[in-house]
Amino acid sequence: MDALYTAVATATGRDGRAVSSDGTLDLPLALPQVLGGSGRGTNPEQLFAAGYAACFASAMATVARQEKIDVSEVAVTAEVGIGKDAEDGGFALSVVIRAELPDHLQGGPGRALLEKTHAFCPYSKATRGNIPVELVIE
């Protein structure tokens, strides 16, 4: 792959800062309260969820354009869970992608679009075989 764009960011840990090389992203980081942190900042799971949702929505627009499907009313939500990894005792991630689809995409047509998008989306390609990703139509 020849990269068309490379994002660069530096983080100082879960209780620190995340800053992009151009300074556009500059966020305090904090462990969520439910995991024992202060919750006074974003966390890697929120950042991953935002990135995955945006990427999936963009990929869906591309797939839909190729198939002449209107997805102007579609919203994509990514839920990123973190929990104990049973294999090594560390942590692991899981993702649920929720696509809010209009009536004309409910049922089979929407499921087909989600599956094609999941095959096309760069985030989905990166996670395939590594973490469970569930696709849900709402």
mmCIF file of N, CA and C in Angstrom, residues 13-128:
data_model
loop_
_atom_site.group_PDB
_atom_site.id
_atom_site.type_symbol
_atom_site.label_atom_id
_atom_site.label_comp_id
_atom_site.label_asym_id
_atom_site.label_seq_id
_atom_site.Cartn_x
_atom_site.Cartn_y
_atom_site.Cartn_z
ATOM 1 N N GLY A 13 0.076 8.483 27.644
ATOM 2 C CA GLY A 13 -0.535 7.463 28.495
ATOM 3 C C GLY A 13 -2.013 7.708 28.677
ATOM 4 N N ARG A 14 -2.653 6.793 29.391
ATOM 5 C CA ARG A 14 -4.107 6.899 29.597
ATOM 6 C C ARG A 14 -4.490 8.105 30.450
ATOM 7 N N ASP A 15 -3.605 8.578 31.284
ATOM 8 C CA ASP A 15 -3.847 9.775 32.095
ATOM 9 C C ASP A 15 -2.836 10.838 31.693
ATOM 10 N N GLY A 16 -2.974 11.337 30.495
ATOM 11 C CA GLY A 16 -2.042 12.334 29.967
ATOM 12 C C GLY A 16 -2.709 13.156 28.890
ATOM 13 N N ARG A 17 -2.060 13.261 27.740
ATOM 14 C CA ARG A 17 -2.584 14.019 26.613
ATOM 15 C C ARG A 17 -2.348 13.230 25.335
ATOM 16 N N ALA A 18 -3.180 13.514 24.345
ATOM 17 C CA ALA A 18 -2.982 13.027 22.987
ATOM 18 C C ALA A 18 -2.941 14.256 22.087
ATOM 19 N N VAL A 19 -1.879 14.356 21.295
ATOM 20 C CA VAL A 19 -1.687 15.532 20.448
ATOM 21 C C VAL A 19 -1.291 15.066 19.054
ATOM 22 N N SER A 20 -1.977 15.596 18.038
ATOM 23 C CA SER A 20 -1.606 15.283 16.658
ATOM 24 C C SER A 20 -0.427 16.149 16.245
ATOM 25 N N SER A 21 0.300 15.704 15.243
ATOM 26 C CA SER A 21 1.507 16.410 14.815
ATOM 27 C C SER A 21 1.206 17.820 14.316
ATOM 28 N N ASP A 22 -0.008 18.060 13.815
ATOM 29 C CA ASP A 22 -0.359 19.404 13.343
ATOM 30 C C ASP A 22 -1.055 20.235 14.421
ATOM 31 N N GLY A 23 -1.264 19.651 15.606
ATOM 32 C CA GLY A 23 -1.879 20.372 16.721
ATOM 33 C C GLY A 23 -3.389 20.466 16.662
ATOM 34 N N THR A 24 -4.016 19.959 15.600
ATOM 35 C CA THR A 24 -5.470 20.023 15.481
ATOM 36 C C THR A 24 -6.148 19.230 16.581
ATOM 37 N N LEU A 25 -5.572 18.084 16.910
ATOM 38 C CA LEU A 25 -6.079 17.255 17.998
ATOM 39 C C LEU A 25 -5.178 17.483 19.202
ATOM 40 N N ASP A 26 -5.768 17.892 20.296
ATOM 41 C CA ASP A 26 -5.015 18.109 21.535
ATOM 42 C C ASP A 26 -5.995 17.884 22.680
ATOM 43 N N LEU A 27 -5.978 16.663 23.200
ATOM 44 C CA LEU A 27 -6.991 16.262 24.167
ATOM 45 C C LEU A 27 -6.393 15.719 25.458
ATOM 46 N N PRO A 28 -7.019 16.048 26.588
ATOM 47 C CA PRO A 28 -6.626 15.386 27.830
ATOM 48 C C PRO A 28 -7.145 13.948 27.800
ATOM 49 N N LEU A 29 -6.368 13.029 28.333
ATOM 50 C CA LEU A 29 -6.752 11.625 28.411
ATOM 51 C C LEU A 29 -6.949 11.245 29.869
ATOM 52 N N ALA A 30 -7.942 10.401 30.114
ATOM 53 C CA ALA A 30 -8.188 9.926 31.478
ATOM 54 C C ALA A 30 -8.857 8.569 31.415
ATOM 55 N N LEU A 31 -8.505 7.729 32.337
ATOM 56 C CA LEU A 31 -9.153 6.439 32.492
ATOM 57 C C LEU A 31 -10.614 6.687 32.864
ATOM 58 N N PRO A 32 -11.573 5.959 32.276
ATOM 59 C CA PRO A 32 -12.978 6.144 32.639
ATOM 60 C C PRO A 32 -13.200 5.852 34.125
ATOM 61 N N GLN A 33 -14.173 6.530 34.720
ATOM 62 C CA GLN A 33 -14.475 6.325 36.132
ATOM 63 C C GLN A 33 -14.804 4.869 36.430
ATOM 64 N N VAL A 34 -15.527 4.207 35.532
ATOM 65 C CA VAL A 34 -15.926 2.820 35.758
ATOM 66 C C VAL A 34 -14.709 1.894 35.853
ATOM 67 N N LEU A 35 -13.567 2.345 35.317
ATOM 68 C CA LEU A 35 -12.328 1.565 35.407
ATOM 69 C C LEU A 35 -11.390 2.113 36.480
ATOM 70 N N GLY A 36 -11.908 3.005 37.310
ATOM 71 C CA GLY A 36 -11.123 3.522 38.420
ATOM 72 C C GLY A 36 -10.424 4.839 38.181
ATOM 73 N N GLY A 37 -10.683 5.478 37.052
ATOM 74 C CA GLY A 37 -10.030 6.750 36.745
ATOM 75 C C GLY A 37 -10.891 7.941 37.102
ATOM 76 N N SER A 38 -10.387 9.107 36.773
ATOM 77 C CA SER A 38 -11.109 10.348 37.065
ATOM 78 C C SER A 38 -12.227 10.606 36.055
ATOM 79 N N GLY A 39 -12.076 10.091 34.845
ATOM 80 C CA GLY A 39 -13.070 10.355 33.802
ATOM 81 C C GLY A 39 -13.013 11.763 33.265
ATOM 82 N N ARG A 40 -12.010 12.546 33.633
ATOM 83 C CA ARG A 40 -11.906 13.954 33.219
ATOM 84 C C ARG A 40 -11.073 14.107 31.951
ATOM 85 N N GLY A 41 -11.397 13.327 30.975
ATOM 86 C CA GLY A 41 -10.720 13.387 29.682
ATOM 87 C C GLY A 41 -11.267 12.276 28.816
ATOM 88 N N THR A 42 -10.901 12.294 27.559
ATOM 89 C CA THR A 42 -11.338 11.215 26.681
ATOM 90 C C THR A 42 -10.443 10.009 26.914
ATOM 91 N N ASN A 43 -10.755 8.926 26.246
ATOM 92 C CA ASN A 43 -9.943 7.717 26.397
ATOM 93 C C ASN A 43 -9.764 7.063 25.039
ATOM 94 N N PRO A 44 -8.819 6.142 24.915
ATOM 95 C CA PRO A 44 -8.558 5.525 23.619
ATOM 96 C C PRO A 44 -9.779 4.834 23.012
ATOM 97 N N GLU A 45 -10.647 4.272 23.846
ATOM 98 C CA GLU A 45 -11.824 3.587 23.315
ATOM 99 C C GLU A 45 -12.785 4.583 22.660
ATOM 100 N N GLN A 46 -12.946 5.766 23.251
ATOM 101 C CA GLN A 46 -13.790 6.795 22.639
ATOM 102 C C GLN A 46 -13.188 7.267 21.320
ATOM 103 N N LEU A 47 -11.882 7.448 21.296
ATOM 104 C CA LEU A 47 -11.225 7.894 20.069
ATOM 105 C C LEU A 47 -11.354 6.840 18.971
ATOM 106 N N PHE A 48 -11.184 5.574 19.327
ATOM 107 C CA PHE A 48 -11.328 4.494 18.367
ATOM 108 C C PHE A 48 -12.769 4.417 17.865
ATOM 109 N N ALA A 49 -13.744 4.566 18.774
ATOM 110 C CA ALA A 49 -15.152 4.530 18.387
ATOM 111 C C ALA A 49 -15.479 5.653 17.410
ATOM 112 N N ALA A 50 -14.999 6.854 17.684
ATOM 113 C CA ALA A 50 -15.257 7.988 16.792
ATOM 114 C C ALA A 50 -14.631 7.757 15.425
ATOM 115 N N GLY A 51 -13.387 7.285 15.415
ATOM 116 C CA GLY A 51 -12.711 7.028 14.155
ATOM 117 C C GLY A 51 -13.393 5.934 13.354
ATOM 118 N N TYR A 52 -13.770 4.841 14.030
ATOM 119 C CA TYR A 52 -14.408 3.719 13.341
ATOM 120 C C TYR A 52 -15.762 4.144 12.783
ATOM 121 N N ALA A 53 -16.558 4.869 13.576
ATOM 122 C CA ALA A 53 -17.874 5.315 13.111
ATOM 123 C C ALA A 53 -17.744 6.217 11.883
ATOM 124 N N ALA A 54 -16.809 7.155 11.921
ATOM 125 C CA ALA A 54 -16.617 8.063 10.797
ATOM 126 C C ALA A 54 -16.137 7.317 9.557
ATOM 127 N N CYS A 55 -15.197 6.414 9.747
ATOM 128 C CA CYS A 55 -14.663 5.647 8.629
ATOM 129 C C CYS A 55 -15.742 4.751 8.019
ATOM 130 N N PHE A 56 -16.524 4.087 8.866
ATOM 131 C CA PHE A 56 -17.574 3.194 8.381
ATOM 132 C C PHE A 56 -18.636 3.987 7.619
ATOM 133 N N ALA A 57 -19.008 5.153 8.126
ATOM 134 C CA ALA A 57 -19.999 5.990 7.444
ATOM 135 C C ALA A 57 -19.481 6.440 6.081
ATOM 136 N N SER A 58 -18.213 6.814 6.022
ATOM 137 C CA SER A 58 -17.614 7.227 4.762
ATOM 138 C C SER A 58 -17.535 6.059 3.780
ATOM 139 N N ALA A 59 -17.151 4.891 4.282
ATOM 140 C CA ALA A 59 -17.088 3.702 3.429
ATOM 141 C C ALA A 59 -18.479 3.347 2.910
ATOM 142 N N MET A 60 -19.496 3.485 3.774
ATOM 143 C CA MET A 60 -20.860 3.190 3.347
ATOM 144 C C MET A 60 -21.295 4.145 2.240
ATOM 145 N N ALA A 61 -20.942 5.409 2.357
ATOM 146 C CA ALA A 61 -21.288 6.378 1.324
ATOM 147 C C ALA A 61 -20.646 5.992 -0.011
ATOM 148 N N THR A 62 -19.422 5.517 0.036
ATOM 149 C CA THR A 62 -18.735 5.095 -1.192
ATOM 150 C C THR A 62 -19.415 3.879 -1.806
ATOM 151 N N VAL A 63 -19.687 2.870 -0.989
ATOM 152 C CA VAL A 63 -20.361 1.656 -1.474
ATOM 153 C C VAL A 63 -21.745 2.014 -2.015
ATOM 154 N N ALA A 64 -22.482 2.838 -1.294
ATOM 155 C CA ALA A 64 -23.832 3.221 -1.701
ATOM 156 C C ALA A 64 -23.811 4.006 -3.018
ATOM 157 N N ARG A 65 -22.839 4.881 -3.164
ATOM 158 C CA ARG A 65 -22.719 5.666 -4.408
ATOM 159 C C ARG A 65 -22.509 4.722 -5.601
ATOM 160 N N GLN A 66 -21.661 3.715 -5.423
ATOM 161 C CA GLN A 66 -21.402 2.742 -6.493
ATOM 162 C C GLN A 66 -22.663 1.964 -6.859
ATOM 163 N N GLU A 67 -23.532 1.750 -5.866
ATOM 164 C CA GLU A 67 -24.750 0.975 -6.092
ATOM 165 C C GLU A 67 -25.991 1.850 -6.274
ATOM 166 N N LYS A 68 -25.764 3.172 -6.335
ATOM 167 C CA LYS A 68 -26.852 4.134 -6.528
ATOM 168 C C LYS A 68 -27.933 4.016 -5.450
ATOM 169 N N ILE A 69 -27.459 3.968 -4.190
ATOM 170 C CA ILE A 69 -28.342 3.894 -3.026
ATOM 171 C C ILE A 69 -28.204 5.198 -2.249
ATOM 172 N N ASP A 70 -29.322 5.768 -1.835
ATOM 173 C CA ASP A 70 -29.316 7.006 -1.057
ATOM 174 C C ASP A 70 -29.077 6.694 0.420
ATOM 175 N N VAL A 71 -27.963 7.166 0.950
ATOM 176 C CA VAL A 71 -27.666 6.976 2.375
ATOM 177 C C VAL A 71 -27.534 8.324 3.093
ATOM 178 N N SER A 72 -28.159 9.353 2.549
ATOM 179 C CA SER A 72 -28.041 10.688 3.131
ATOM 180 C C SER A 72 -28.632 10.770 4.538
ATOM 181 N N GLU A 73 -29.544 9.859 4.879
ATOM 182 C CA GLU A 73 -30.181 9.882 6.200
ATOM 183 C C GLU A 73 -29.597 8.842 7.150
ATOM 184 N N VAL A 74 -28.491 8.237 6.812
ATOM 185 C CA VAL A 74 -27.887 7.184 7.621
ATOM 186 C C VAL A 74 -26.965 7.780 8.683
ATOM 187 N N ALA A 75 -27.013 7.223 9.882
ATOM 188 C CA ALA A 75 -26.075 7.579 10.944
ATOM 189 C C ALA A 75 -25.423 6.294 11.431
ATOM 190 N N VAL A 76 -24.127 6.361 11.717
ATOM 191 C CA VAL A 76 -23.386 5.192 12.183
ATOM 192 C C VAL A 76 -22.830 5.478 13.577
ATOM 193 N N THR A 77 -23.054 4.553 14.491
ATOM 194 C CA THR A 77 -22.528 4.639 15.847
ATOM 195 C C THR A 77 -21.647 3.423 16.093
ATOM 196 N N ALA A 78 -20.467 3.649 16.636
ATOM 197 C CA ALA A 78 -19.580 2.543 17.007
ATOM 198 C C ALA A 78 -19.487 2.496 18.523
ATOM 199 N N GLU A 79 -19.689 1.311 19.066
ATOM 200 C CA GLU A 79 -19.542 1.076 20.501
ATOM 201 C C GLU A 79 -18.306 0.203 20.687
ATOM 202 N N VAL A 80 -17.315 0.723 21.370
ATOM 203 C CA VAL A 80 -16.078 -0.021 21.595
ATOM 204 C C VAL A 80 -16.036 -0.438 23.061
ATOM 205 N N GLY A 81 -16.021 -1.726 23.286
ATOM 206 C CA GLY A 81 -15.939 -2.262 24.638
ATOM 207 C C GLY A 81 -14.519 -2.722 24.939
ATOM 208 N N ILE A 82 -14.129 -2.601 26.188
ATOM 209 C CA ILE A 82 -12.843 -3.116 26.640
ATOM 210 C C ILE A 82 -13.105 -4.008 27.847
ATOM 211 N N GLY A 83 -12.450 -5.142 27.865
ATOM 212 C CA GLY A 83 -12.631 -6.080 28.965
ATOM 213 C C GLY A 83 -11.445 -7.014 29.072
ATOM 214 N N LYS A 84 -11.508 -7.886 30.041
ATOM 215 C CA LYS A 84 -10.422 -8.842 30.275
ATOM 216 C C LYS A 84 -10.332 -9.837 29.120
ATOM 217 N N ASP A 85 -9.123 -10.098 28.695
ATOM 218 C CA ASP A 85 -8.841 -11.104 27.679
ATOM 219 C C ASP A 85 -8.640 -12.440 28.382
ATOM 220 N N ALA A 86 -9.522 -13.385 28.120
ATOM 221 C CA ALA A 86 -9.463 -14.688 28.791
ATOM 222 C C ALA A 86 -8.195 -15.457 28.453
ATOM 223 N N GLU A 87 -7.604 -15.165 27.281
ATOM 224 C CA GLU A 87 -6.429 -15.927 26.861
ATOM 225 C C GLU A 87 -5.158 -15.548 27.612
ATOM 226 N N ASP A 88 -4.925 -14.255 27.787
ATOM 227 C CA ASP A 88 -3.646 -13.855 28.393
ATOM 228 C C ASP A 88 -3.797 -13.017 29.659
ATOM 229 N N GLY A 89 -5.031 -12.767 30.103
ATOM 230 C CA GLY A 89 -5.249 -12.012 31.323
ATOM 231 C C GLY A 89 -5.122 -10.504 31.151
ATOM 232 N N GLY A 90 -4.770 -10.069 29.956
ATOM 233 C CA GLY A 90 -4.683 -8.632 29.670
ATOM 234 C C GLY A 90 -6.067 -8.090 29.317
ATOM 235 N N PHE A 91 -6.104 -7.201 28.359
ATOM 236 C CA PHE A 91 -7.364 -6.602 27.936
ATOM 237 C C PHE A 91 -7.588 -6.854 26.460
ATOM 238 N N ALA A 92 -8.847 -6.821 26.065
ATOM 239 C CA ALA A 92 -9.228 -7.005 24.675
ATOM 240 C C ALA A 92 -10.381 -6.063 24.339
ATOM 241 N N LEU A 93 -10.580 -5.829 23.057
ATOM 242 C CA LEU A 93 -11.638 -4.943 22.587
ATOM 243 C C LEU A 93 -12.708 -5.724 21.849
ATOM 244 N N SER A 94 -13.888 -5.133 21.799
ATOM 245 C CA SER A 94 -14.971 -5.612 20.940
ATOM 246 C C SER A 94 -15.671 -4.382 20.381
ATOM 247 N N VAL A 95 -16.347 -4.549 19.251
ATOM 248 C CA VAL A 95 -17.023 -3.424 18.610
ATOM 249 C C VAL A 95 -18.422 -3.839 18.179
ATOM 250 N N VAL A 96 -19.366 -2.931 18.375
ATOM 251 C CA VAL A 96 -20.696 -3.048 17.793
ATOM 252 C C VAL A 96 -20.875 -1.825 16.902
ATOM 253 N N ILE A 97 -21.168 -2.061 15.630
ATOM 254 C CA ILE A 97 -21.474 -0.985 14.697
ATOM 255 C C ILE A 97 -22.985 -0.939 14.550
ATOM 256 N N ARG A 98 -23.582 0.197 14.907
ATOM 257 C CA ARG A 98 -25.034 0.384 14.786
ATOM 258 C C ARG A 98 -25.292 1.377 13.660
ATOM 259 N N ALA A 99 -26.037 0.927 12.662
ATOM 260 C CA ALA A 99 -26.386 1.795 11.535
ATOM 261 C C ALA A 99 -27.871 2.116 11.607
ATOM 262 N N GLU A 100 -28.165 3.394 11.762
ATOM 263 C CA GLU A 100 -29.555 3.857 11.732
ATOM 264 C C GLU A 100 -29.909 4.071 10.275
ATOM 265 N N LEU A 101 -30.763 3.182 9.740
ATOM 266 C CA LEU A 101 -31.092 3.198 8.328
ATOM 267 C C LEU A 101 -32.532 3.649 8.110
ATOM 268 N N PRO A 102 -32.783 4.380 7.014
ATOM 269 C CA PRO A 102 -34.153 4.767 6.692
ATOM 270 C C PRO A 102 -34.970 3.545 6.263
ATOM 271 N N ASP A 103 -36.282 3.719 6.174
ATOM 272 C CA ASP A 103 -37.200 2.615 5.881
ATOM 273 C C ASP A 103 -36.810 1.837 4.621
ATOM 274 N N HIS A 104 -36.372 2.543 3.575
ATOM 275 C CA HIS A 104 -36.084 1.846 2.314
ATOM 276 C C HIS A 104 -34.858 0.928 2.409
ATOM 277 N N LEU A 105 -34.109 1.020 3.508
ATOM 278 C CA LEU A 105 -32.944 0.149 3.682
ATOM 279 C C LEU A 105 -33.103 -0.837 4.836
ATOM 280 N N GLN A 106 -34.295 -0.970 5.354
ATOM 281 C CA GLN A 106 -34.527 -1.955 6.419
ATOM 282 C C GLN A 106 -34.534 -3.356 5.811
ATOM 283 N N GLY A 107 -34.187 -4.335 6.602
ATOM 284 C CA GLY A 107 -34.215 -5.723 6.152
ATOM 285 C C GLY A 107 -33.037 -6.078 5.262
ATOM 286 N N GLY A 108 -33.310 -6.876 4.240
ATOM 287 C CA GLY A 108 -32.279 -7.413 3.354
ATOM 288 C C GLY A 108 -31.394 -6.379 2.679
ATOM 289 N N PRO A 109 -31.970 -5.320 2.091
ATOM 290 C CA PRO A 109 -31.119 -4.331 1.423
ATOM 291 C C PRO A 109 -30.127 -3.655 2.381
ATOM 292 N N GLY A 110 -30.571 -3.352 3.574
ATOM 293 C CA GLY A 110 -29.691 -2.734 4.567
ATOM 294 C C GLY A 110 -28.613 -3.688 5.037
ATOM 295 N N ARG A 111 -28.990 -4.950 5.270
ATOM 296 C CA ARG A 111 -28.018 -5.962 5.700
ATOM 297 C C ARG A 111 -26.951 -6.141 4.625
ATOM 298 N N ALA A 112 -27.358 -6.198 3.365
ATOM 299 C CA ALA A 112 -26.400 -6.355 2.264
ATOM 300 C C ALA A 112 -25.455 -5.157 2.200
ATOM 301 N N LEU A 113 -26.006 -3.954 2.380
ATOM 302 C CA LEU A 113 -25.176 -2.751 2.365
ATOM 303 C C LEU A 113 -24.175 -2.764 3.520
ATOM 304 N N LEU A 114 -24.618 -3.154 4.713
ATOM 305 C CA LEU A 114 -23.709 -3.221 5.864
ATOM 306 C C LEU A 114 -22.599 -4.241 5.633
ATOM 307 N N GLU A 115 -22.929 -5.391 5.109
ATOM 308 C CA GLU A 115 -21.920 -6.427 4.858
ATOM 309 C C GLU A 115 -20.896 -5.952 3.816
ATOM 310 N N LYS A 116 -21.371 -5.312 2.751
ATOM 311 C CA LYS A 116 -20.454 -4.801 1.717
ATOM 312 C C LYS A 116 -19.575 -3.692 2.293
ATOM 313 N N THR A 117 -20.167 -2.838 3.132
ATOM 314 C CA THR A 117 -19.398 -1.766 3.761
ATOM 315 C C THR A 117 -18.354 -2.346 4.693
ATOM 316 N N HIS A 118 -18.719 -3.369 5.458
ATOM 317 C CA HIS A 118 -17.793 -4.002 6.394
ATOM 318 C C HIS A 118 -16.613 -4.641 5.647
ATOM 319 N N ALA A 119 -16.856 -5.151 4.461
ATOM 320 C CA ALA A 119 -15.779 -5.731 3.646
ATOM 321 C C ALA A 119 -14.873 -4.649 3.071
ATOM 322 N N PHE A 120 -15.402 -3.436 2.890
ATOM 323 C CA PHE A 120 -14.692 -2.338 2.226
ATOM 324 C C PHE A 120 -13.986 -1.375 3.192
ATOM 325 N N CYS A 121 -14.539 -1.178 4.372
ATOM 326 C CA CYS A 121 -14.062 -0.178 5.334
ATOM 327 C C CYS A 121 -12.648 -0.499 5.832
ATOM 328 N N PRO A 122 -11.717 0.465 5.787
ATOM 329 C CA PRO A 122 -10.355 0.228 6.273
ATOM 330 C C PRO A 122 -10.282 -0.174 7.748
ATOM 331 N N TYR A 123 -11.122 0.387 8.596
ATOM 332 C CA TYR A 123 -11.115 -0.002 10.016
ATOM 333 C C TYR A 123 -11.574 -1.449 10.154
ATOM 334 N N SER A 124 -12.593 -1.830 9.384
ATOM 335 C CA SER A 124 -13.069 -3.210 9.432
ATOM 336 C C SER A 124 -11.994 -4.172 8.940
ATOM 337 N N LYS A 125 -11.285 -3.779 7.904
ATOM 338 C CA LYS A 125 -10.182 -4.613 7.414
ATOM 339 C C LYS A 125 -9.110 -4.764 8.491
ATOM 340 N N ALA A 126 -8.818 -3.687 9.208
ATOM 341 C CA ALA A 126 -7.778 -3.726 10.239
ATOM 342 C C ALA A 126 -8.164 -4.587 11.424
ATOM 343 N N THR A 127 -9.457 -4.648 11.732
ATOM 344 C CA THR A 127 -9.900 -5.408 12.900
ATOM 345 C C THR A 127 -10.275 -6.850 12.570
ATOM 346 N N ARG A 128 -10.497 -7.138 11.293
ATOM 347 C CA ARG A 128 -10.974 -8.474 10.886
ATOM 348 C C ARG A 128 -10.059 -9.579 11.402
#
